[in-house]
């Protein structure tokens, strides 16, 4: 998402895949082409039907209510990340991954609202943080593969979403130490 927001139009990483009709298709790394993993079924029994949220109690006596962020919240956090990026601040990605899931019942949040949540969050105890990070990991609709329709025949083409050095390889230059050190 950061990449899409930052690079704007027409600057996507892409992978080439041959359709069964013989046409070579370019599958861009963008959200419109993503196929997501399902939410981990281990979470099913914590889903509360009346609130439509997941409710977890942890060993340190805390209770957390989590729900995947709706479009309004996703947009608010997207705008926040874009603003931070434009103003050369590094967003706290560890918390920005978790906070959108902790705003059950809300449809949006202001820039200052996110700032306040971040401040609140930086005080969180380690067990809670580790738990939330893991829980959100299970709820995050991780990208499984890429798909789009072939431009020639319209059939669906799919490609695995794999990066040689993991997903962070999109942003982090592998071996930057050796690559950029002037000897
Ligand atoms: Zn085709």
PDB file of C-alpha atoms and ligand atoms in Angstrom:
ATOM      1  CA  UNK A   1       0.000   0.000   0.000  1.00  0.00           C
ATOM      2  CA  UNK A   2       2.829   2.372   0.855  1.00  0.00           C
ATOM      3  CA  UNK A   3       4.363   1.676  -2.497  1.00  0.00           C
ATOM      4  CA  UNK A   4       1.099   2.375  -4.316  1.00  0.00           C
ATOM      5  CA  UNK A   5       0.568   5.594  -2.408  1.00  0.00           C
ATOM      6  CA  UNK A   6       4.119   6.733  -2.893  1.00  0.00           C
ATOM      7  CA  UNK A   7       4.816   5.800  -6.462  1.00  0.00           C
ATOM      8  CA  UNK A   8       1.348   6.754  -7.687  1.00  0.00           C
ATOM      9  CA  UNK A   9       0.424   5.617 -11.163  1.00  0.00           C
ATOM     10  CA  UNK A  10       2.272   3.374 -13.514  1.00  0.00           C
ATOM     11  CA  UNK A  11       5.347   2.405 -11.578  1.00  0.00           C
ATOM     12  CA  UNK A  12       4.613  -1.127 -10.498  1.00  0.00           C
ATOM     13  CA  UNK A  13       6.780  -4.122 -10.026  1.00  0.00           C
ATOM     14  CA  UNK A  14       5.466  -6.845 -12.275  1.00  0.00           C
ATOM     15  CA  UNK A  15       5.994 -10.472 -13.016  1.00  0.00           C
ATOM     16  CA  UNK A  16       5.462 -12.116 -16.403  1.00  0.00           C
ATOM     17  CA  UNK A  17       3.306 -15.177 -16.774  1.00  0.00           C
ATOM     18  CA  UNK A  18       2.183 -17.096 -19.846  1.00  0.00           C
ATOM     19  CA  UNK A  19      -1.553 -17.621 -20.271  1.00  0.00           C
ATOM     20  CA  UNK A  20      -2.722 -20.987 -21.618  1.00  0.00           C
ATOM     21  CA  UNK A  21      -3.618 -19.147 -24.852  1.00  0.00           C
ATOM     22  CA  UNK A  22       0.059 -18.327 -25.300  1.00  0.00           C
ATOM     23  CA  UNK A  23      -0.150 -14.625 -24.508  1.00  0.00           C
ATOM     24  CA  UNK A  24       2.450 -13.290 -22.138  1.00  0.00           C
ATOM     25  CA  UNK A  25       0.690 -11.338 -19.383  1.00  0.00           C
ATOM     26  CA  UNK A  26       2.257  -8.859 -17.040  1.00  0.00           C
ATOM     27  CA  UNK A  27       0.975  -9.218 -13.484  1.00  0.00           C
ATOM     28  CA  UNK A  28       1.575  -6.026 -11.594  1.00  0.00           C
ATOM     29  CA  UNK A  29       2.222  -6.049  -7.882  1.00  0.00           C
ATOM     30  CA  UNK A  30      -0.779  -4.003  -6.878  1.00  0.00           C
ATOM     31  CA  UNK A  31      -3.737  -4.505  -4.620  1.00  0.00           C
ATOM     32  CA  UNK A  32      -6.227  -4.941  -7.468  1.00  0.00           C
ATOM     33  CA  UNK A  33      -4.418  -8.132  -8.485  1.00  0.00           C
ATOM     34  CA  UNK A  34      -3.996  -9.616  -5.020  1.00  0.00           C
ATOM     35  CA  UNK A  35      -5.582 -12.886  -3.924  1.00  0.00           C
ATOM     36  CA  UNK A  36      -5.668 -13.047  -0.145  1.00  0.00           C
ATOM     37  CA  UNK A  37      -5.329 -15.843   2.353  1.00  0.00           C
ATOM     38  CA  UNK A  38      -8.367 -16.597   4.461  1.00  0.00           C
ATOM     39  CA  UNK A  39      -8.437 -15.610   8.119  1.00  0.00           C
ATOM     40  CA  UNK A  40      -6.855 -18.371  10.248  1.00  0.00           C
ATOM     41  CA  UNK A  41      -9.633 -20.742  11.373  1.00  0.00           C
ATOM     42  CA  UNK A  42      -8.087 -20.920  14.856  1.00  0.00           C
ATOM     43  CA  UNK A  43      -9.765 -17.567  15.375  1.00  0.00           C
ATOM     44  CA  UNK A  44     -13.295 -18.774  14.574  1.00  0.00           C
ATOM     45  CA  UNK A  45     -14.292 -19.583  18.143  1.00  0.00           C
ATOM     46  CA  UNK A  46     -13.369 -16.096  19.338  1.00  0.00           C
ATOM     47  CA  UNK A  47     -15.738 -14.429  16.921  1.00  0.00           C
ATOM     48  CA  UNK A  48     -18.647 -12.762  18.667  1.00  0.00           C
ATOM     49  CA  UNK A  49     -21.720 -12.843  16.467  1.00  0.00           C
ATOM     50  CA  UNK A  50     -23.514  -9.957  18.152  1.00  0.00           C
ATOM     51  CA  UNK A  51     -20.620  -7.506  17.947  1.00  0.00           C
ATOM     52  CA  UNK A  52     -19.148  -9.034  14.756  1.00  0.00           C
ATOM     53  CA  UNK A  53     -15.707  -8.727  16.322  1.00  0.00           C
ATOM     54  CA  UNK A  54     -13.084 -11.077  17.701  1.00  0.00           C
ATOM     55  CA  UNK A  55     -12.742 -10.987  21.465  1.00  0.00           C
ATOM     56  CA  UNK A  56      -9.611 -12.356  23.118  1.00  0.00           C
ATOM     57  CA  UNK A  57      -8.601 -12.642  26.774  1.00  0.00           C
ATOM     58  CA  UNK A  58      -4.894 -12.893  27.422  1.00  0.00           C
ATOM     59  CA  UNK A  59      -2.829 -14.447  30.239  1.00  0.00           C
ATOM     60  CA  UNK A  60      -1.897 -11.009  31.562  1.00  0.00           C
ATOM     61  CA  UNK A  61      -5.545 -10.295  32.356  1.00  0.00           C
ATOM     62  CA  UNK A  62      -6.323  -8.087  29.365  1.00  0.00           C
ATOM     63  CA  UNK A  63      -9.199  -8.287  26.953  1.00  0.00           C
ATOM     64  CA  UNK A  64      -8.888  -7.188  23.348  1.00  0.00           C
ATOM     65  CA  UNK A  65     -11.568  -6.667  20.767  1.00  0.00           C
ATOM     66  CA  UNK A  66     -10.277  -6.886  17.220  1.00  0.00           C
ATOM     67  CA  UNK A  67     -11.906  -6.555  13.852  1.00  0.00           C
ATOM     68  CA  UNK A  68     -10.471  -6.156  10.357  1.00  0.00           C
ATOM     69  CA  UNK A  69     -10.572  -2.469   9.382  1.00  0.00           C
ATOM     70  CA  UNK A  70     -13.306  -1.313   7.025  1.00  0.00           C
ATOM     71  CA  UNK A  71     -12.672   0.786   3.915  1.00  0.00           C
ATOM     72  CA  UNK A  72     -13.043   4.098   5.789  1.00  0.00           C
ATOM     73  CA  UNK A  73     -10.390   3.155   8.331  1.00  0.00           C
ATOM     74  CA  UNK A  74      -8.113   1.761   5.665  1.00  0.00           C
ATOM     75  CA  UNK A  75      -8.326   5.060   3.828  1.00  0.00           C
ATOM     76  CA  UNK A  76      -7.669   7.085   6.995  1.00  0.00           C
ATOM     77  CA  UNK A  77      -4.522   5.067   7.713  1.00  0.00           C
ATOM     78  CA  UNK A  78      -3.488   5.266   4.067  1.00  0.00           C
ATOM     79  CA  UNK A  79      -3.774   9.057   4.217  1.00  0.00           C
ATOM     80  CA  UNK A  80      -1.825   9.104   7.467  1.00  0.00           C
ATOM     81  CA  UNK A  81       1.034   7.040   6.023  1.00  0.00           C
ATOM     82  CA  UNK A  82       1.088   9.198   2.906  1.00  0.00           C
ATOM     83  CA  UNK A  83       1.285  12.397   4.967  1.00  0.00           C
ATOM     84  CA  UNK A  84       4.075  11.024   7.155  1.00  0.00           C
ATOM     85  CA  UNK A  85       5.948   9.884   4.096  1.00  0.00           C
ATOM     86  CA  UNK A  86       5.549  13.229   2.320  1.00  0.00           C
ATOM     87  CA  UNK A  87       6.773  15.066   5.383  1.00  0.00           C
ATOM     88  CA  UNK A  88       9.764  12.753   5.734  1.00  0.00           C
ATOM     89  CA  UNK A  89       8.673  11.095   8.946  1.00  0.00           C
ATOM     90  CA  UNK A  90       8.996   7.356   9.342  1.00  0.00           C
ATOM     91  CA  UNK A  91       5.658   5.848  10.329  1.00  0.00           C
ATOM     92  CA  UNK A  92       5.735   3.382  13.237  1.00  0.00           C
ATOM     93  CA  UNK A  93       4.820   0.358  11.175  1.00  0.00           C
ATOM     94  CA  UNK A  94       4.677  -2.074  14.114  1.00  0.00           C
ATOM     95  CA  UNK A  95       1.786  -0.142  15.607  1.00  0.00           C
ATOM     96  CA  UNK A  96       0.219   0.915  12.343  1.00  0.00           C
ATOM     97  CA  UNK A  97      -0.184  -2.748  11.549  1.00  0.00           C
ATOM     98  CA  UNK A  98      -2.152  -3.363  14.755  1.00  0.00           C
ATOM     99  CA  UNK A  99      -4.131  -0.194  15.473  1.00  0.00           C
ATOM    100  CA  UNK A 100      -6.536  -0.394  12.503  1.00  0.00           C
ATOM    101  CA  UNK A 101      -7.789  -3.698  13.964  1.00  0.00           C
ATOM    102  CA  UNK A 102      -8.501  -2.142  17.352  1.00  0.00           C
ATOM    103  CA  UNK A 103     -11.057   0.421  16.250  1.00  0.00           C
ATOM    104  CA  UNK A 104     -14.187  -1.717  16.252  1.00  0.00           C
ATOM    105  CA  UNK A 105     -17.337   0.211  15.510  1.00  0.00           C
ATOM    106  CA  UNK A 106     -15.577   3.176  13.929  1.00  0.00           C
ATOM    107  CA  UNK A 107     -15.701   4.058  10.258  1.00  0.00           C
ATOM    108  CA  UNK A 108     -12.867   6.571  10.235  1.00  0.00           C
ATOM    109  CA  UNK A 109     -10.249   8.293  12.382  1.00  0.00           C
ATOM    110  CA  UNK A 110      -8.559  11.692  12.065  1.00  0.00           C
ATOM    111  CA  UNK A 111      -4.839  12.322  11.685  1.00  0.00           C
ATOM    112  CA  UNK A 112      -4.677  13.531  15.305  1.00  0.00           C
ATOM    113  CA  UNK A 113      -6.751  10.548  16.369  1.00  0.00           C
ATOM    114  CA  UNK A 114      -4.144   8.197  14.916  1.00  0.00           C
ATOM    115  CA  UNK A 115      -1.358  10.195  16.589  1.00  0.00           C
ATOM    116  CA  UNK A 116      -3.131   9.846  19.957  1.00  0.00           C
ATOM    117  CA  UNK A 117      -3.615   6.100  19.453  1.00  0.00           C
ATOM    118  CA  UNK A 118       0.055   5.708  18.611  1.00  0.00           C
ATOM    119  CA  UNK A 119       1.063   7.513  21.793  1.00  0.00           C
ATOM    120  CA  UNK A 120      -1.290   5.312  23.823  1.00  0.00           C
ATOM    121  CA  UNK A 121       0.091   2.262  22.128  1.00  0.00           C
ATOM    122  CA  UNK A 122       3.713   2.991  22.822  1.00  0.00           C
ATOM    123  CA  UNK A 123       2.938   2.405  26.529  1.00  0.00           C
ATOM    124  CA  UNK A 124       1.561  -1.070  25.961  1.00  0.00           C
ATOM    125  CA  UNK A 125       3.114  -3.990  27.866  1.00  0.00           C
ATOM    126  CA  UNK A 126       5.184  -6.524  26.018  1.00  0.00           C
ATOM    127  CA  UNK A 127       2.831  -9.506  26.363  1.00  0.00           C
ATOM    128  CA  UNK A 128      -0.057  -7.472  24.963  1.00  0.00           C
ATOM    129  CA  UNK A 129       2.033  -6.218  22.095  1.00  0.00           C
ATOM    130  CA  UNK A 130       3.323  -9.661  21.212  1.00  0.00           C
ATOM    131  CA  UNK A 131      -0.173 -11.116  21.432  1.00  0.00           C
ATOM    132  CA  UNK A 132      -1.778  -8.400  19.319  1.00  0.00           C
ATOM    133  CA  UNK A 133       0.960  -8.593  16.751  1.00  0.00           C
ATOM    134  CA  UNK A 134       0.440 -12.342  16.416  1.00  0.00           C
ATOM    135  CA  UNK A 135      -3.368 -12.076  16.403  1.00  0.00           C
ATOM    136  CA  UNK A 136      -3.336  -9.416  13.708  1.00  0.00           C
ATOM    137  CA  UNK A 137      -0.901 -11.607  11.791  1.00  0.00           C
ATOM    138  CA  UNK A 138      -3.552 -14.348  11.807  1.00  0.00           C
ATOM    139  CA  UNK A 139      -6.263 -11.891  10.761  1.00  0.00           C
ATOM    140  CA  UNK A 140      -4.256 -10.174   8.100  1.00  0.00           C
ATOM    141  CA  UNK A 141      -5.397 -11.285   4.763  1.00  0.00           C
ATOM    142  CA  UNK A 142      -1.861 -11.958   3.644  1.00  0.00           C
ATOM    143  CA  UNK A 143      -1.336 -11.959  -0.079  1.00  0.00           C
ATOM    144  CA  UNK A 144      -1.362 -15.508  -1.389  1.00  0.00           C
ATOM    145  CA  UNK A 145      -0.928 -14.874  -5.080  1.00  0.00           C
ATOM    146  CA  UNK A 146      -1.535 -12.433  -7.891  1.00  0.00           C
ATOM    147  CA  UNK A 147      -4.220 -12.809 -10.507  1.00  0.00           C
ATOM    148  CA  UNK A 148      -5.703 -10.942 -13.429  1.00  0.00           C
ATOM    149  CA  UNK A 149      -7.538 -11.706 -16.627  1.00  0.00           C
ATOM    150  CA  UNK A 150      -5.505 -12.334 -19.750  1.00  0.00           C
ATOM    151  CA  UNK A 151      -5.675  -9.316 -22.060  1.00  0.00           C
ATOM    152  CA  UNK A 152      -6.065 -11.578 -25.101  1.00  0.00           C
ATOM    153  CA  UNK A 153      -8.505 -14.343 -24.118  1.00  0.00           C
ATOM    154  CA  UNK A 154      -9.942 -13.136 -20.805  1.00  0.00           C
ATOM    155  CA  UNK A 155      -9.014 -16.299 -18.924  1.00  0.00           C
ATOM    156  CA  UNK A 156      -7.692 -15.867 -15.422  1.00  0.00           C
ATOM    157  CA  UNK A 157      -3.929 -16.061 -14.990  1.00  0.00           C
ATOM    158  CA  UNK A 158      -2.304 -16.466 -11.592  1.00  0.00           C
ATOM    159  CA  UNK A 159       1.225 -16.191 -10.295  1.00  0.00           C
ATOM    160  CA  UNK A 160       2.655 -16.983  -6.913  1.00  0.00           C
ATOM    161  CA  UNK A 161       3.647 -14.007  -4.897  1.00  0.00           C
ATOM    162  CA  UNK A 162       7.194 -14.714  -3.899  1.00  0.00           C
ATOM    163  CA  UNK A 163      10.186 -12.527  -3.417  1.00  0.00           C
ATOM    164  CA  UNK A 164      13.722 -13.857  -3.232  1.00  0.00           C
ATOM    165  CA  UNK A 165      14.412 -12.081   0.066  1.00  0.00           C
ATOM    166  CA  UNK A 166      10.893 -12.015   1.505  1.00  0.00           C
ATOM    167  CA  UNK A 167       8.333  -9.268   1.057  1.00  0.00           C
ATOM    168  CA  UNK A 168      10.580  -6.656   2.680  1.00  0.00           C
ATOM    169  CA  UNK A 169      12.804  -7.140  -0.352  1.00  0.00           C
ATOM    170  CA  UNK A 170      10.464  -4.795  -2.185  1.00  0.00           C
ATOM    171  CA  UNK A 171      11.667  -1.904  -0.057  1.00  0.00           C
ATOM    172  CA  UNK A 172      14.960  -3.020   1.372  1.00  0.00           C
ATOM    173  CA  UNK A 173      17.893  -3.501  -0.915  1.00  0.00           C
ATOM    174  CA  UNK A 174      19.457  -6.828  -0.100  1.00  0.00           C
ATOM    175  CA  UNK A 175      23.136  -6.560   0.743  1.00  0.00           C
ATOM    176  CA  UNK A 176      22.942  -2.756   0.765  1.00  0.00           C
ATOM    177  CA  UNK A 177      26.002  -2.779   3.024  1.00  0.00           C
ATOM    178  CA  UNK A 178      28.196  -4.403   0.393  1.00  0.00           C
ATOM    179  CA  UNK A 179      26.376  -2.731  -2.484  1.00  0.00           C
ATOM    180  CA  UNK A 180      26.791   0.831  -1.228  1.00  0.00           C
ATOM    181  CA  UNK A 181      30.020   0.723   0.745  1.00  0.00           C
ATOM    182  CA  UNK A 182      32.782   2.556  -1.093  1.00  0.00           C
ATOM    183  CA  UNK A 183      36.007   0.695  -0.569  1.00  0.00           C
TER     184      UNK A 183
HETATM  185 ZN1  LIG B   1      -5.040 -15.792 -22.649  1.00  0.00          ZN
END
